[in-house]
Coordinates of C-alpha atoms in Angstrom, one line a residue:
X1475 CA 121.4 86.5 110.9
X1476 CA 119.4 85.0 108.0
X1477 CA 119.4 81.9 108.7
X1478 CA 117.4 83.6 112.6
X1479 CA 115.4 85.6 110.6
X1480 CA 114.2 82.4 109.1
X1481 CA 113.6 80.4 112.2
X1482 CA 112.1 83.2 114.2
X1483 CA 109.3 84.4 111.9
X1484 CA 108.1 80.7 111.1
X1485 CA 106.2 80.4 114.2
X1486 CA 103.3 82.2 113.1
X1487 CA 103.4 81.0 109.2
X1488 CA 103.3 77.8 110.8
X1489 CA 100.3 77.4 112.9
X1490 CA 98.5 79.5 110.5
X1491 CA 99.5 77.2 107.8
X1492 CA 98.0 74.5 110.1
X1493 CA 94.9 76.6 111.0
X1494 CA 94.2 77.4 107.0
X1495 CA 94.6 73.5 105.9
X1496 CA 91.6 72.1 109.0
X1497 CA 89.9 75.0 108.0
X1498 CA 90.0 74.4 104.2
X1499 CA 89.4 71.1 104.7
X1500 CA 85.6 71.9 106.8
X1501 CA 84.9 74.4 104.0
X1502 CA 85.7 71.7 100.9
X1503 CA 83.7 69.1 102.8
X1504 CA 80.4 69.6 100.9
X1505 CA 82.6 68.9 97.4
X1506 CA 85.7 66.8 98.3
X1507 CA 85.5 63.5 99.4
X1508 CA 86.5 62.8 103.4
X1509 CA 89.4 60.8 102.2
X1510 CA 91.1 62.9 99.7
X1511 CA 90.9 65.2 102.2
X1512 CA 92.2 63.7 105.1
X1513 CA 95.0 62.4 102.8
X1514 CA 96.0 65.9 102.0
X1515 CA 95.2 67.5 105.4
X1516 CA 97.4 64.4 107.9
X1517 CA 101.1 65.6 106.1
X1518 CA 100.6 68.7 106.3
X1519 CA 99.4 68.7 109.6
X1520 CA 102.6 66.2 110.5
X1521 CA 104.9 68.6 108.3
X1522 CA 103.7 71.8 110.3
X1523 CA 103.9 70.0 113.6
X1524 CA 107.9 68.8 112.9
X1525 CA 108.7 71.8 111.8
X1526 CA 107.7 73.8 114.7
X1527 CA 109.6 71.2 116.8
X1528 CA 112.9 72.0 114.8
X1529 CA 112.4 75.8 115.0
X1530 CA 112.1 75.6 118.8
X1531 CA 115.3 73.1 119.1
X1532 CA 117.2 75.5 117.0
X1533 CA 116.4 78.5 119.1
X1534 CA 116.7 76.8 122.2
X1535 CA 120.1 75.4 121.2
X1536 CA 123.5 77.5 120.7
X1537 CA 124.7 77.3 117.0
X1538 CA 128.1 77.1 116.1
X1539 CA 128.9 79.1 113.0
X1540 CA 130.1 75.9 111.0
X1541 CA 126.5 74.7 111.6
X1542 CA 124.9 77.7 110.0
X1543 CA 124.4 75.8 106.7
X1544 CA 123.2 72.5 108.0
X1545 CA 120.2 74.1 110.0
X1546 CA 119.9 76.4 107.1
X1547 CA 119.3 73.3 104.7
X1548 CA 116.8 71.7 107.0
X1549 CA 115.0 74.8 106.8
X1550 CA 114.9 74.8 102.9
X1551 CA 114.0 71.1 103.1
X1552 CA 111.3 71.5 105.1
X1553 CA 109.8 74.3 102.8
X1554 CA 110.0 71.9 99.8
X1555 CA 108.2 69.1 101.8
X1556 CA 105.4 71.9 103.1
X1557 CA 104.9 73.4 99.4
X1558 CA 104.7 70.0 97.7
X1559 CA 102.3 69.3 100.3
X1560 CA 100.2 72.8 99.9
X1561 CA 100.4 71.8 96.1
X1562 CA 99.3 68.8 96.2
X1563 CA 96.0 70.4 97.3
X1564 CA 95.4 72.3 94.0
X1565 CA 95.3 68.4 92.9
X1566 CA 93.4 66.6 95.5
X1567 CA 91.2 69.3 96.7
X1568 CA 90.1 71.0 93.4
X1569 CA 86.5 71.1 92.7
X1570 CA 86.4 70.8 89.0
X1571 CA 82.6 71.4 88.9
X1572 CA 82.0 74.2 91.1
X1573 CA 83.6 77.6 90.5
X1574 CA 83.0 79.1 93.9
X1575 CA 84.8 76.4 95.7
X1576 CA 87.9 77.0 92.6
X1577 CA 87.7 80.5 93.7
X1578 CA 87.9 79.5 97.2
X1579 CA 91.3 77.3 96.5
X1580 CA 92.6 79.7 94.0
X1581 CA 92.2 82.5 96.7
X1582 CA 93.6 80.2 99.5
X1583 CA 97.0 79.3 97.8
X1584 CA 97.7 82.9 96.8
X1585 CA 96.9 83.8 100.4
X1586 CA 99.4 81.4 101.4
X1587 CA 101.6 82.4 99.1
X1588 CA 101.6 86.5 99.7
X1589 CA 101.7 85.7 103.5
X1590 CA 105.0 83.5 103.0
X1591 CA 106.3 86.6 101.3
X1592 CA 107.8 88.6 104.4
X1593 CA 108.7 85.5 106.5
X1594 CA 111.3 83.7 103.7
X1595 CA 112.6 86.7 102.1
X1596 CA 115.4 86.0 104.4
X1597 CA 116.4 83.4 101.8
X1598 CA 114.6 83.6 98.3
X1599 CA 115.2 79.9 97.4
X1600 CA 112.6 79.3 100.2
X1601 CA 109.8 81.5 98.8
X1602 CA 110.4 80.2 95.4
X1603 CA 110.0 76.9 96.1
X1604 CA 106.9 77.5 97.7
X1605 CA 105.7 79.8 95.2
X1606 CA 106.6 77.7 92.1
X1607 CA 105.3 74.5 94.2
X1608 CA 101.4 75.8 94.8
X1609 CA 101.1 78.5 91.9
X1610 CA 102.3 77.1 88.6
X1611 CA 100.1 73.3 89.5
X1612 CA 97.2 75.8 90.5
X1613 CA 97.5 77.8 86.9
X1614 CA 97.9 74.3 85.3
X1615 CA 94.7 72.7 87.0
X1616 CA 92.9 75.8 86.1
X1617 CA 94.6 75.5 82.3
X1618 CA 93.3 72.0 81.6
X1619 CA 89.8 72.2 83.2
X1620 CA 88.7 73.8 79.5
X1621 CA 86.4 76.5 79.7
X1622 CA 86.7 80.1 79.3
X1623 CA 86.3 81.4 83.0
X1624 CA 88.7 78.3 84.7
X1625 CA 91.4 79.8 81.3
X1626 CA 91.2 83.3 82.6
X1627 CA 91.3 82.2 86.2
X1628 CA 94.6 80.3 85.4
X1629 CA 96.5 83.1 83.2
X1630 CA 95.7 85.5 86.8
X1631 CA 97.3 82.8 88.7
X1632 CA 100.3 83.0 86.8
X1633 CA 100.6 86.8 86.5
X1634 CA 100.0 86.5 90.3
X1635 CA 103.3 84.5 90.6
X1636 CA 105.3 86.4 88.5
X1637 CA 104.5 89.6 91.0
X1638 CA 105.0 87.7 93.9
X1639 CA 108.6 86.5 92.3
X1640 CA 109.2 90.3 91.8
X1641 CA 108.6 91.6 95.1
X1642 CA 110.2 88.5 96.9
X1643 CA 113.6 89.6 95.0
X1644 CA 112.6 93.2 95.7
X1645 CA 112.1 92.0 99.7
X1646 CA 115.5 89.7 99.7
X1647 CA 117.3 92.9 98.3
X1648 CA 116.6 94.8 101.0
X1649 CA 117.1 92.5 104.0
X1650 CA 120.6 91.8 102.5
X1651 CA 121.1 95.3 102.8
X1652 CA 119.6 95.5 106.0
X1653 CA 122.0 92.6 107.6
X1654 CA 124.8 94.2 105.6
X1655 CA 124.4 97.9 107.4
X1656 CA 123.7 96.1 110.8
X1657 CA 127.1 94.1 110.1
X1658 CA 128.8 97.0 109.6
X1659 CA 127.2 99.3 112.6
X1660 CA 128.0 96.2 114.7
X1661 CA 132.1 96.4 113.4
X1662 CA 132.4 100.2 113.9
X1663 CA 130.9 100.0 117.0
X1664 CA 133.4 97.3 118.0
X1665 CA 136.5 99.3 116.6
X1666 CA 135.0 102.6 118.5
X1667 CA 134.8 99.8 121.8
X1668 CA 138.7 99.0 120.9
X1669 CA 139.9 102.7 120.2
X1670 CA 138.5 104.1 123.5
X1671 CA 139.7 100.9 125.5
X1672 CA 143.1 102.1 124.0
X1673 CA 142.9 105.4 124.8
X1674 CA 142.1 105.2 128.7
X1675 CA 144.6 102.8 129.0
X1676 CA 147.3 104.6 127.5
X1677 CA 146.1 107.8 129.1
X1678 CA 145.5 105.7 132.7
X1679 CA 149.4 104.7 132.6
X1680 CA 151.1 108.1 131.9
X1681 CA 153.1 109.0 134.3
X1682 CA 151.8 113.2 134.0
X1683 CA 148.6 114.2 135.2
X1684 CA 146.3 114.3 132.5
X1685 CA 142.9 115.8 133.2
X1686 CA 139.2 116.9 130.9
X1687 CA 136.7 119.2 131.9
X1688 CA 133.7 120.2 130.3
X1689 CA 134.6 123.9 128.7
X1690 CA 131.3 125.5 130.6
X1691 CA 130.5 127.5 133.4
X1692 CA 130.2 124.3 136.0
X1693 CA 133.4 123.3 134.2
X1694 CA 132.2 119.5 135.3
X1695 CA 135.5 116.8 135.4
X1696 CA 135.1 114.2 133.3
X1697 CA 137.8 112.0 133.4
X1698 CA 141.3 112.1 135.0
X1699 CA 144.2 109.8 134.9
X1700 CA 146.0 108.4 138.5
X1701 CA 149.1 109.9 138.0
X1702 CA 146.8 113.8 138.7
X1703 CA 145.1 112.4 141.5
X1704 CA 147.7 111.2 142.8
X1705 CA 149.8 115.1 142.5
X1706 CA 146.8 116.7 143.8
X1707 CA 146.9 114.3 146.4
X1708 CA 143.7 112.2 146.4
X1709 CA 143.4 108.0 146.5
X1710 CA 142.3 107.3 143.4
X1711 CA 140.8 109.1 139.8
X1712 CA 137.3 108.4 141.1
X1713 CA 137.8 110.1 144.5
X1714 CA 139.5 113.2 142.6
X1715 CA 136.0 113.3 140.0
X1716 CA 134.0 113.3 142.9
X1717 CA 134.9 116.5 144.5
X1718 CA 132.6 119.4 143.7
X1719 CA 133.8 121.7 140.6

């Protein structure tokens, strides 16, 4: 169930993730070169694209439980390969001269971030390699840029990540607990499935007539075994609960 959770929700992180990188890349145009950004836009635009493809394969396909892990792994890879790509941006689309456009980036990767929140808390390893990938290089290139402003910028990076660590382990928590409790509604229902498939067969093969009514004024029939339709003269159980009460 996690390993759907993760393959289901990533349809919409992905395009957008594809739709926030062309976008990025027309906003950065009047400060970033066309070739740094092309080099950083094509992966990810590749990345997106193959990632998509797996997510449809594996829904489209029927997974056998012993394969669990393996698609669970190419999920996880492919996270590393997209947040090493998203941080490579802080790199090789950071504007070290204009602070709007920093503002811009540093606004865009904790966007990207947040949103990622909800669709990998279904496995916490995902979120906090995409987390650690983008933030911590992001806090760094702020860091080492020098002045007071790009300093400040960098320490609310950081405190940024350490809340979104938080409320990813906070988010994981209660999915396991979710999957646990739908686990164990799924079991009980299937032992309540067992114990009443027991209990009309053992009451269908007595040999006395075994018959429940409703205790009301209609006094509506419910259920009655073959052995008292067949006393009371009738075909079958069904015939006998079809006859007016």
């Amino acid at each position: 169930q996690r390993t759907d959770e993760l393959y289901q929700r990533y349809l919409v992180s992905g395009v957008a993730s594809m739709i926030l990188a062309v976008c990025s890349c027309i906003i950065l145009a009047p400060v970033i070169p066309t070739w740094r950004r092309l080099l950083w836009l094509i992966p990810m635009v590749v990345v997106s694209v193959c990632r998509l493809i797996v997510r449809r394969i594996y829904l489209a396909s029927a997974i056998a439980e012993e394969d669990l892990q393996k698609w669970k792994n190419i999920f996880f890879w492919g996270t590393i390969v997209i947040s090493v790509c998203w941080g490579s941006g802080t790199i090789l689309l950071f504007p070290s001269d204009h602070h709007l456009y920093q503002a811009f980036l540093a606004i865009l990767i904790c966007g990207v971030v947040s949103a990622g929140t909800a669709p990998l808390a279904a496995d916490k390893r995902n979120f906090l390699v995409l987390s650690s990938a983008t933030m911590i290089p992001l806090a760094i290139r702020f860091a080492v840029n020098g002045n007071t402003v790009n300093l400040l910028i960098g320490f609310f990076i950081f405190l940024c990540y350490l809340v979104y660590l938080s409320n990813a382990k906070a988010n994981s928590r209660q999915m396991t607990r979710l999957i646990s409790q739908n686990i164990d509604f799924e079991r009980k229902r299937q032992e309540l499935h067992l114990s009443e498939t027991r209990y009309f067969s053992f009451i269908s093969n007595l040999p006395i007539g075994v018959c429940r009514r409703i205790l009301d004024d209609e006094g509506e029939i419910i259920m009655v075994n073959p052995a008292m339709a067949k006393m009371l003269g009738y075909a079958s159980a069904e015939a006998f609960c079809r006859i007016p009460s």
